[in-house]
PDB file of C-alpha atoms and ligand atoms in Angstrom:
ATOM      1  CA  UNK A   1       0.090   0.448  -0.023  1.00 55.00           C
ATOM      2  CA  UNK A   2       1.251   3.669  -0.598  1.00 63.00           C
ATOM      3  CA  UNK A   3       2.064   4.530   2.653  1.00 68.00           C
ATOM      4  CA  UNK A   4       3.273   7.615   4.536  1.00 71.00           C
ATOM      5  CA  UNK A   5       2.373  10.154   2.515  1.00 74.00           C
ATOM      6  CA  UNK A   6       4.362  13.542   2.172  1.00 72.00           C
ATOM      7  CA  UNK A   7       3.898  16.936   1.082  1.00 71.00           C
ATOM      8  CA  UNK A   8       7.178  17.817   0.664  1.00 68.00           C
ATOM      9  CA  UNK A   9       7.926  15.637  -2.443  1.00 73.00           C
ATOM     10  CA  UNK A  10       7.643  17.877  -5.606  1.00 79.00           C
ATOM     11  CA  UNK A  11       5.846  16.848  -8.608  1.00 87.00           C
ATOM     12  CA  UNK A  12       8.535  15.702 -10.883  1.00 95.00           C
ATOM     13  CA  UNK A  13       6.417  13.591 -13.474  1.00 97.00           C
ATOM     14  CA  UNK A  14       7.518  14.101 -17.388  1.00 98.00           C
ATOM     15  CA  UNK A  15       5.402  13.501 -20.686  1.00 98.00           C
ATOM     16  CA  UNK A  16       7.551  12.811 -23.523  1.00 98.00           C
ATOM     17  CA  UNK A  17       6.039  13.479 -26.697  1.00 98.00           C
ATOM     18  CA  UNK A  18       7.397  13.073 -30.141  1.00 98.00           C
ATOM     19  CA  UNK A  19       6.076  11.278 -34.021  1.00 98.00           C
ATOM     20  CA  UNK A  20       7.770   8.119 -34.422  1.00 96.00           C
ATOM     21  CA  UNK A  21      11.880   8.314 -34.992  1.00 95.00           C
ATOM     22  CA  UNK A  22      11.440  11.637 -33.309  1.00 97.00           C
ATOM     23  CA  UNK A  23      13.577  10.566 -30.446  1.00 97.00           C
ATOM     24  CA  UNK A  24      11.243   9.738 -27.140  1.00 98.00           C
ATOM     25  CA  UNK A  25      12.746   6.814 -25.758  1.00 97.00           C
ATOM     26  CA  UNK A  26      16.568   8.752 -26.041  1.00 97.00           C
ATOM     27  CA  UNK A  27      15.077  11.610 -24.314  1.00 98.00           C
ATOM     28  CA  UNK A  28      13.767   9.187 -21.253  1.00 98.00           C
ATOM     29  CA  UNK A  29      17.282   7.879 -21.143  1.00 98.00           C
ATOM     30  CA  UNK A  30      19.409  10.633 -21.718  1.00 97.00           C
ATOM     31  CA  UNK A  31      17.590  13.962 -21.111  1.00 98.00           C
ATOM     32  CA  UNK A  32      18.817  13.938 -17.600  1.00 97.00           C
ATOM     33  CA  UNK A  33      15.469  13.515 -16.102  1.00 98.00           C
ATOM     34  CA  UNK A  34      16.194  10.131 -14.636  1.00 98.00           C
ATOM     35  CA  UNK A  35      18.583   9.798 -10.998  1.00 97.00           C
ATOM     36  CA  UNK A  36      22.050   8.111 -11.721  1.00 95.00           C
ATOM     37  CA  UNK A  37      21.092   5.032 -10.033  1.00 97.00           C
ATOM     38  CA  UNK A  38      17.811   4.950 -10.459  1.00 98.00           C
ATOM     39  CA  UNK A  39      14.759   2.645  -8.873  1.00 98.00           C
ATOM     40  CA  UNK A  40      13.771   2.234 -12.055  1.00 98.00           C
ATOM     41  CA  UNK A  41      10.388   0.548 -13.514  1.00 98.00           C
ATOM     42  CA  UNK A  42       9.212   0.225 -16.832  1.00 98.00           C
ATOM     43  CA  UNK A  43       5.804  -1.091 -18.751  1.00 98.00           C
ATOM     44  CA  UNK A  44       7.883  -2.112 -21.893  1.00 98.00           C
ATOM     45  CA  UNK A  45       5.395  -3.720 -24.508  1.00 98.00           C
ATOM     46  CA  UNK A  46       7.407  -3.563 -28.054  1.00 97.00           C
ATOM     47  CA  UNK A  47      10.890  -4.210 -25.663  1.00 97.00           C
ATOM     48  CA  UNK A  48      12.804  -1.272 -26.214  1.00 97.00           C
ATOM     49  CA  UNK A  49      14.986  -1.492 -23.125  1.00 97.00           C
ATOM     50  CA  UNK A  50      16.245  -4.958 -23.933  1.00 96.00           C
ATOM     51  CA  UNK A  51      19.730  -5.046 -23.046  1.00 94.00           C
ATOM     52  CA  UNK A  52      21.919  -7.294 -25.344  1.00 90.00           C
ATOM     53  CA  UNK A  53      25.122  -7.757 -23.691  1.00 85.00           C
ATOM     54  CA  UNK A  54      28.053  -7.290 -26.031  1.00 79.00           C
ATOM     55  CA  UNK A  55      26.318  -5.083 -28.337  1.00 79.00           C
ATOM     56  CA  UNK A  56      27.953  -1.994 -29.900  1.00 77.00           C
ATOM     57  CA  UNK A  57      24.904  -0.226 -29.517  1.00 79.00           C
ATOM     58  CA  UNK A  58      23.216   1.272 -26.830  1.00 81.00           C
ATOM     59  CA  UNK A  59      20.694  -1.608 -25.113  1.00 90.00           C
ATOM     60  CA  UNK A  60      18.957  -1.772 -21.944  1.00 96.00           C
ATOM     61  CA  UNK A  61      17.880   1.833 -20.444  1.00 97.00           C
ATOM     62  CA  UNK A  62      21.258   4.049 -21.289  1.00 95.00           C
ATOM     63  CA  UNK A  63      23.446   1.033 -21.284  1.00 93.00           C
ATOM     64  CA  UNK A  64      23.017  -0.649 -18.486  1.00 95.00           C
ATOM     65  CA  UNK A  65      21.278  -4.231 -18.357  1.00 96.00           C
ATOM     66  CA  UNK A  66      17.488  -4.159 -17.610  1.00 97.00           C
ATOM     67  CA  UNK A  67      15.860  -7.584 -16.536  1.00 98.00           C
ATOM     68  CA  UNK A  68      12.692  -7.982 -18.438  1.00 98.00           C
ATOM     69  CA  UNK A  69       9.467 -10.119 -17.592  1.00 98.00           C
ATOM     70  CA  UNK A  70       6.503 -11.309 -19.595  1.00 98.00           C
ATOM     71  CA  UNK A  71       4.300 -12.892 -16.958  1.00 98.00           C
ATOM     72  CA  UNK A  72       2.597 -11.052 -14.185  1.00 98.00           C
ATOM     73  CA  UNK A  73       4.026 -13.795 -11.686  1.00 98.00           C
ATOM     74  CA  UNK A  74       7.282 -13.637 -12.920  1.00 98.00           C
ATOM     75  CA  UNK A  75       7.379  -9.559 -13.043  1.00 98.00           C
ATOM     76  CA  UNK A  76       5.676  -9.032  -9.652  1.00 98.00           C
ATOM     77  CA  UNK A  77       8.015 -11.387  -7.748  1.00 98.00           C
ATOM     78  CA  UNK A  78      11.556  -9.707  -9.446  1.00 98.00           C
ATOM     79  CA  UNK A  79       9.596  -6.433  -8.937  1.00 98.00           C
ATOM     80  CA  UNK A  80       9.288  -6.940  -4.990  1.00 98.00           C
ATOM     81  CA  UNK A  81      12.362  -8.626  -4.466  1.00 98.00           C
ATOM     82  CA  UNK A  82      14.351  -5.625  -6.307  1.00 98.00           C
ATOM     83  CA  UNK A  83      11.955  -3.116  -4.287  1.00 98.00           C
ATOM     84  CA  UNK A  84      12.961  -5.033  -0.657  1.00 97.00           C
ATOM     85  CA  UNK A  85      16.654  -4.418  -1.359  1.00 97.00           C
ATOM     86  CA  UNK A  86      16.925  -1.243  -1.257  1.00 96.00           C
ATOM     87  CA  UNK A  87      19.530  -0.686  -4.041  1.00 97.00           C
ATOM     88  CA  UNK A  88      18.863   0.316  -7.640  1.00 98.00           C
ATOM     89  CA  UNK A  89      17.522  -1.281 -10.482  1.00 98.00           C
ATOM     90  CA  UNK A  90      16.061  -1.293 -13.804  1.00 98.00           C
ATOM     91  CA  UNK A  91      13.007  -3.881 -14.208  1.00 98.00           C
ATOM     92  CA  UNK A  92      10.694  -4.196 -16.932  1.00 98.00           C
ATOM     93  CA  UNK A  93       7.873  -5.558 -17.753  1.00 98.00           C
ATOM     94  CA  UNK A  94       6.637  -7.177 -21.386  1.00 98.00           C
ATOM     95  CA  UNK A  95       3.587  -8.579 -21.157  1.00 98.00           C
ATOM     96  CA  UNK A  96       2.565 -11.904 -24.308  1.00 97.00           C
ATOM     97  CA  UNK A  97      -0.298  -9.416 -25.385  1.00 97.00           C
ATOM     98  CA  UNK A  98      -0.192  -6.335 -23.938  1.00 98.00           C
ATOM     99  CA  UNK A  99      -3.336  -3.979 -23.551  1.00 97.00           C
ATOM    100  CA  UNK A 100      -4.947  -1.670 -21.392  1.00 96.00           C
ATOM    101  CA  UNK A 101      -5.775  -4.271 -18.591  1.00 96.00           C
ATOM    102  CA  UNK A 102      -1.983  -5.007 -18.455  1.00 98.00           C
ATOM    103  CA  UNK A 103      -0.947  -1.308 -18.127  1.00 97.00           C
ATOM    104  CA  UNK A 104      -3.380  -0.722 -15.407  1.00 97.00           C
ATOM    105  CA  UNK A 105      -2.148  -4.059 -13.597  1.00 98.00           C
ATOM    106  CA  UNK A 106       1.682  -2.791 -13.626  1.00 98.00           C
ATOM    107  CA  UNK A 107       0.490   0.582 -12.321  1.00 98.00           C
ATOM    108  CA  UNK A 108      -1.613  -0.844  -9.470  1.00 97.00           C
ATOM    109  CA  UNK A 109       1.605  -2.481  -8.471  1.00 98.00           C
ATOM    110  CA  UNK A 110       3.453   0.962  -8.444  1.00 98.00           C
ATOM    111  CA  UNK A 111       1.382   2.393  -6.468  1.00 97.00           C
ATOM    112  CA  UNK A 112       0.828  -0.341  -3.941  1.00 96.00           C
ATOM    113  CA  UNK A 113       5.082  -0.096  -3.785  1.00 96.00           C
ATOM    114  CA  UNK A 114       5.614   3.484  -3.623  1.00 95.00           C
ATOM    115  CA  UNK A 115       5.869   4.078   0.156  1.00 91.00           C
ATOM    116  CA  UNK A 116       6.772   7.731   0.442  1.00 91.00           C
ATOM    117  CA  UNK A 117      10.517   7.183   1.377  1.00 92.00           C
ATOM    118  CA  UNK A 118      12.141   6.626  -1.374  1.00 94.00           C
ATOM    119  CA  UNK A 119      12.128   7.386  -5.298  1.00 96.00           C
ATOM    120  CA  UNK A 120      10.537   5.206  -7.672  1.00 98.00           C
ATOM    121  CA  UNK A 121      10.512   5.893 -11.221  1.00 98.00           C
ATOM    122  CA  UNK A 122       7.915   4.427 -13.686  1.00 98.00           C
ATOM    123  CA  UNK A 123       7.815   4.861 -17.267  1.00 98.00           C
ATOM    124  CA  UNK A 124       4.855   3.977 -19.271  1.00 98.00           C
ATOM    125  CA  UNK A 125       5.600   3.832 -23.050  1.00 98.00           C
ATOM    126  CA  UNK A 126       3.188   3.842 -25.906  1.00 96.00           C
ATOM    127  CA  UNK A 127       0.657   5.569 -23.785  1.00 96.00           C
ATOM    128  CA  UNK A 128      -1.842   6.489 -26.212  1.00 95.00           C
ATOM    129  CA  UNK A 129      -2.375   3.009 -26.674  1.00 95.00           C
ATOM    130  CA  UNK A 130      -3.482   2.110 -23.490  1.00 95.00           C
ATOM    131  CA  UNK A 131      -5.538   5.006 -23.047  1.00 91.00           C
ATOM    132  CA  UNK A 132      -8.896   7.150 -24.133  1.00 81.00           C
ATOM    133  CA  UNK A 133      -8.586  10.722 -25.545  1.00 76.00           C
ATOM    134  CA  UNK A 134     -11.535  11.396 -23.890  1.00 74.00           C
ATOM    135  CA  UNK A 135     -12.548  10.723 -20.212  1.00 72.00           C
ATOM    136  CA  UNK A 136     -10.154  11.580 -17.453  1.00 80.00           C
ATOM    137  CA  UNK A 137      -8.249   8.248 -16.903  1.00 83.00           C
ATOM    138  CA  UNK A 138      -9.768   7.645 -13.174  1.00 86.00           C
ATOM    139  CA  UNK A 139      -7.761   4.068 -12.796  1.00 92.00           C
ATOM    140  CA  UNK A 140      -4.530   3.299 -11.348  1.00 94.00           C
ATOM    141  CA  UNK A 141      -2.994   5.192 -13.974  1.00 96.00           C
ATOM    142  CA  UNK A 142      -4.403   8.035 -12.932  1.00 94.00           C
ATOM    143  CA  UNK A 143      -3.934   7.533  -9.492  1.00 94.00           C
ATOM    144  CA  UNK A 144      -0.041   7.306  -9.735  1.00 96.00           C
ATOM    145  CA  UNK A 145      -0.386  10.576 -11.399  1.00 95.00           C
ATOM    146  CA  UNK A 146      -2.369  12.648  -9.610  1.00 92.00           C
ATOM    147  CA  UNK A 147      -1.753  10.959  -5.633  1.00 91.00           C
ATOM    148  CA  UNK A 148       1.993   9.490  -7.284  1.00 92.00           C
ATOM    149  CA  UNK A 149       3.833  12.340  -5.911  1.00 90.00           C
ATOM    150  CA  UNK A 150       3.128  12.235  -1.934  1.00 91.00           C
ATOM    151  CA  UNK A 151       4.610   8.579  -2.162  1.00 94.00           C
ATOM    152  CA  UNK A 152       7.579   9.210  -4.037  1.00 95.00           C
ATOM    153  CA  UNK A 153       6.829   8.404  -7.557  1.00 97.00           C
ATOM    154  CA  UNK A 154       7.656   9.778 -10.802  1.00 97.00           C
ATOM    155  CA  UNK A 155       5.892   8.922 -14.038  1.00 98.00           C
ATOM    156  CA  UNK A 156       7.326   8.957 -17.311  1.00 98.00           C
ATOM    157  CA  UNK A 157       5.101   9.237 -20.008  1.00 98.00           C
ATOM    158  CA  UNK A 158       6.010   8.467 -23.500  1.00 98.00           C
ATOM    159  CA  UNK A 159       3.904   9.293 -26.141  1.00 98.00           C
ATOM    160  CA  UNK A 160       3.309   9.750 -29.877  1.00 97.00           C
ATOM    161  CA  UNK A 161       0.278  12.100 -30.005  1.00 97.00           C
ATOM    162  CA  UNK A 162      -0.839  14.353 -27.150  1.00 95.00           C
ATOM    163  CA  UNK A 163      -3.824  14.517 -28.837  1.00 94.00           C
ATOM    164  CA  UNK A 164      -4.730  11.003 -28.369  1.00 93.00           C
ATOM    165  CA  UNK A 165      -4.218  11.091 -24.689  1.00 94.00           C
ATOM    166  CA  UNK A 166      -6.437  12.404 -22.170  1.00 93.00           C
ATOM    167  CA  UNK A 167      -5.855  16.335 -20.742  1.00 89.00           C
ATOM    168  CA  UNK A 168      -4.863  15.050 -17.716  1.00 89.00           C
ATOM    169  CA  UNK A 169      -1.976  13.748 -18.307  1.00 94.00           C
ATOM    170  CA  UNK A 170      -0.727  17.091 -19.531  1.00 95.00           C
ATOM    171  CA  UNK A 171      -1.586  19.099 -16.864  1.00 94.00           C
ATOM    172  CA  UNK A 172      -0.105  16.763 -14.618  1.00 95.00           C
ATOM    173  CA  UNK A 173       3.236  16.113 -15.986  1.00 97.00           C
ATOM    174  CA  UNK A 174       5.176  19.179 -14.955  1.00 97.00           C
ATOM    175  CA  UNK A 175       7.374  18.562 -17.036  1.00 98.00           C
ATOM    176  CA  UNK A 176       7.085  18.424 -21.065  1.00 98.00           C
ATOM    177  CA  UNK A 177       9.734  17.011 -23.502  1.00 98.00           C
ATOM    178  CA  UNK A 178       8.173  17.792 -26.832  1.00 98.00           C
ATOM    179  CA  UNK A 179      10.171  16.688 -29.957  1.00 98.00           C
ATOM    180  CA  UNK A 180       9.027  16.638 -33.569  1.00 98.00           C
ATOM    181  CA  UNK A 181       4.886  16.654 -33.644  1.00 98.00           C
ATOM    182  CA  UNK A 182       3.230  14.655 -36.688  1.00 96.00           C
ATOM    183  CA  UNK A 183       0.422  16.695 -36.820  1.00 97.00           C
ATOM    184  CA  UNK A 184      -0.355  20.468 -36.889  1.00 97.00           C
ATOM    185  CA  UNK A 185      -2.865  19.408 -34.396  1.00 97.00           C
ATOM    186  CA  UNK A 186      -0.510  17.781 -32.433  1.00 97.00           C
ATOM    187  CA  UNK A 187       1.740  20.864 -32.509  1.00 98.00           C
ATOM    188  CA  UNK A 188      -0.930  23.574 -31.902  1.00 98.00           C
ATOM    189  CA  UNK A 189      -2.216  21.089 -28.865  1.00 97.00           C
ATOM    190  CA  UNK A 190       1.626  21.362 -27.586  1.00 97.00           C
ATOM    191  CA  UNK A 191       2.368  25.065 -28.219  1.00 98.00           C
ATOM    192  CA  UNK A 192      -0.656  25.558 -26.134  1.00 97.00           C
ATOM    193  CA  UNK A 193       0.475  23.592 -23.344  1.00 95.00           C
ATOM    194  CA  UNK A 194       3.745  24.704 -23.497  1.00 96.00           C
ATOM    195  CA  UNK A 195       3.170  28.717 -23.870  1.00 96.00           C
ATOM    196  CA  UNK A 196       5.085  28.831 -26.976  1.00 97.00           C
ATOM    197  CA  UNK A 197       4.757  29.711 -30.822  1.00 97.00           C
ATOM    198  CA  UNK A 198       3.924  26.444 -33.068  1.00 98.00           C
ATOM    199  CA  UNK A 199       6.874  27.649 -35.062  1.00 98.00           C
ATOM    200  CA  UNK A 200       9.539  26.520 -32.206  1.00 98.00           C
ATOM    201  CA  UNK A 201       8.068  22.918 -32.485  1.00 98.00           C
ATOM    202  CA  UNK A 202       7.483  22.828 -36.088  1.00 98.00           C
ATOM    203  CA  UNK A 203      11.047  23.701 -36.579  1.00 98.00           C
ATOM    204  CA  UNK A 204      12.418  20.983 -34.797  1.00 98.00           C
ATOM    205  CA  UNK A 205      14.030  17.903 -35.696  1.00 97.00           C
ATOM    206  CA  UNK A 206      14.235  14.539 -34.400  1.00 97.00           C
ATOM    207  CA  UNK A 207      16.491  14.130 -31.603  1.00 97.00           C
ATOM    208  CA  UNK A 208      16.067  17.894 -30.847  1.00 98.00           C
ATOM    209  CA  UNK A 209      13.338  18.845 -27.835  1.00 98.00           C
ATOM    210  CA  UNK A 210      12.079  21.972 -26.356  1.00 98.00           C
ATOM    211  CA  UNK A 211      11.235  20.957 -22.920  1.00 98.00           C
ATOM    212  CA  UNK A 212       8.555  22.874 -20.668  1.00 98.00           C
ATOM    213  CA  UNK A 213      10.206  23.015 -16.808  1.00 97.00           C
ATOM    214  CA  UNK A 214       7.260  23.356 -14.106  1.00 96.00           C
ATOM    215  CA  UNK A 215       7.214  27.254 -14.104  1.00 94.00           C
ATOM    216  CA  UNK A 216       5.380  29.641 -16.396  1.00 92.00           C
ATOM    217  CA  UNK A 217       7.465  30.325 -19.374  1.00 94.00           C
ATOM    218  CA  UNK A 218      10.726  28.712 -18.356  1.00 97.00           C
ATOM    219  CA  UNK A 219      11.822  26.514 -21.352  1.00 97.00           C
ATOM    220  CA  UNK A 220      14.804  25.057 -22.305  1.00 97.00           C
ATOM    221  CA  UNK A 221      15.956  23.667 -25.862  1.00 98.00           C
ATOM    222  CA  UNK A 222      17.673  19.969 -25.838  1.00 98.00           C
ATOM    223  CA  UNK A 223      19.781  18.325 -28.348  1.00 98.00           C
ATOM    224  CA  UNK A 224      20.560  15.164 -28.267  1.00 97.00           C
ATOM    225  CA  UNK A 225      21.873  14.152 -31.281  1.00 96.00           C
ATOM    226  CA  UNK A 226      25.141  13.807 -30.159  1.00 95.00           C
ATOM    227  CA  UNK A 227      24.291  10.123 -28.519  1.00 92.00           C
ATOM    228  CA  UNK A 228      23.761   8.740 -32.494  1.00 86.00           C
ATOM    229  CA  UNK A 229      25.480  10.895 -34.690  1.00 80.00           C
ATOM    230  CA  UNK A 230      24.714   8.573 -37.459  1.00 76.00           C
ATOM    231  CA  UNK A 231      20.832   8.950 -37.153  1.00 65.00           C
TER     232      UNK A 231
HETATM  233  N1  LIG B 301      20.289   2.340 -30.315  1.00 96.68           N
HETATM  234  C1  LIG B 301      20.725   2.855 -31.479  1.00 96.68           C
HETATM  235  N2  LIG B 301      21.208   3.139 -32.424  1.00 96.68           N
HETATM  236  C2  LIG B 301      21.555   3.700 -32.909  1.00 96.68           C
HETATM  237  N3  LIG B 301      20.734   5.458 -33.322  1.00 96.68           N
HETATM  238  C3  LIG B 301      19.639   5.165 -32.481  1.00 96.68           C
HETATM  239  C4  LIG B 301      19.152   3.461 -31.147  1.00 96.68           C
HETATM  240  N4  LIG B 301      18.200   4.437 -30.650  1.00 96.68           N
HETATM  241  C5  LIG B 301      17.118   5.231 -31.356  1.00 96.68           C
HETATM  242  N5  LIG B 301      18.473   6.185 -32.377  1.00 96.68           N
HETATM  243  C6  LIG B 301      18.205   6.835 -33.282  1.00 96.68           C
HETATM  244  O1  LIG B 301      17.538   7.725 -32.590  1.00 96.68           O
HETATM  245  C7  LIG B 301      15.937   8.088 -33.145  1.00 96.68           C
HETATM  246  C8  LIG B 301      14.895   8.213 -32.157  1.00 96.68           C
HETATM  247  O2  LIG B 301      14.585   6.756 -31.804  1.00 96.68           O
HETATM  248  P1  LIG B 301      13.578   7.101 -30.852  1.00 96.68           P
HETATM  249  O3  LIG B 301      13.822   5.058 -30.446  1.00 96.68           O
HETATM  250  O4  LIG B 301      14.152   7.465 -29.182  1.00 96.68           O
HETATM  251  O5  LIG B 301      12.435   7.083 -31.348  1.00 96.68           O
HETATM  252  P2  LIG B 301      10.906   7.599 -30.329  1.00 96.68           P
HETATM  253  O6  LIG B 301      11.039   8.670 -30.433  1.00 96.68           O
HETATM  254  O7  LIG B 301      10.881   6.269 -29.454  1.00 96.68           O
HETATM  255  O8  LIG B 301      10.547   6.531 -31.740  1.00 96.68           O
HETATM  256  P3  LIG B 301       9.033   5.400 -32.084  1.00 96.68           P
HETATM  257  O9  LIG B 301       7.477   6.129 -31.267  1.00 96.68           O
HETATM  258  O10 LIG B 301       9.344   4.960 -33.111  1.00 96.68           O
HETATM  259  O11 LIG B 301       9.253   4.425 -30.969  1.00 96.68           O
HETATM  260  C9  LIG B 301      15.857   6.979 -34.063  1.00 96.68           C
HETATM  261  O12 LIG B 301      15.076   7.167 -35.277  1.00 96.68           O
HETATM  262  C10 LIG B 301      17.302   6.273 -34.481  1.00 96.68           C
HETATM  263  O13 LIG B 301      18.220   7.299 -35.623  1.00 96.68           O
HETATM  264 MG1  LIG B 302       9.750   4.878 -28.277  1.00 96.68          MG
END
């Protein structure tokens, strides 16, 4: 059960939004929003963070090994033991048949584990697939976003199109990392959310981003092209 509620935890949730190939997965690893030694749990339905031993490419999470599990029982057991160890870890749930139900089960587990003493970073990949753009997201996932801050949860929400996710996701994530957008409607939506001219978003290249910090008007530019110079 989420215990030790504390209002002193700041809201650190992040949204990452970019069209395909825009560099969402690159940003979550390298944009500096993740602790160096995280307690990190990933809903990774497509295996984007699978670690390949000996590969010369960057694999895993920022080149660190990630342990993947594909059943609820094996993941829950491995997560419980990693979290109880009080040491940093990187672990992922990759269900055989990803669905909203699987995503919500994963979120529920994160919610129950959060204890208010330690930071627990949680990544949800391809969020739009597991949500409905209308509606309020009153679910275990919504609860992680709205109440999670007080219990040390930091949600990293990854989606291609902001017009395909519930509004609450943008309003509950004080940090927004915006890459190239697929449609004008998405670019306009993010321009409005960040309080910036839409042309600034339209001018982005893959692996370049605009980062909106919590304070109104606090905008940074990020360039992660050095991570993959050949991209
Ligand atoms: N391991 C890698 N080796 C080389 N280049 C990479 C690697 N990972 C990412 N890139 C480059 O960075 C770009 C962005 O990749 P990333 O996986 O972050 O995109 P994404 O926004 O998550 O896309 P998608 O929506 O398709 O998952 C890729 O198109 C590729 O050019
Ligand atoms: Mg991706």
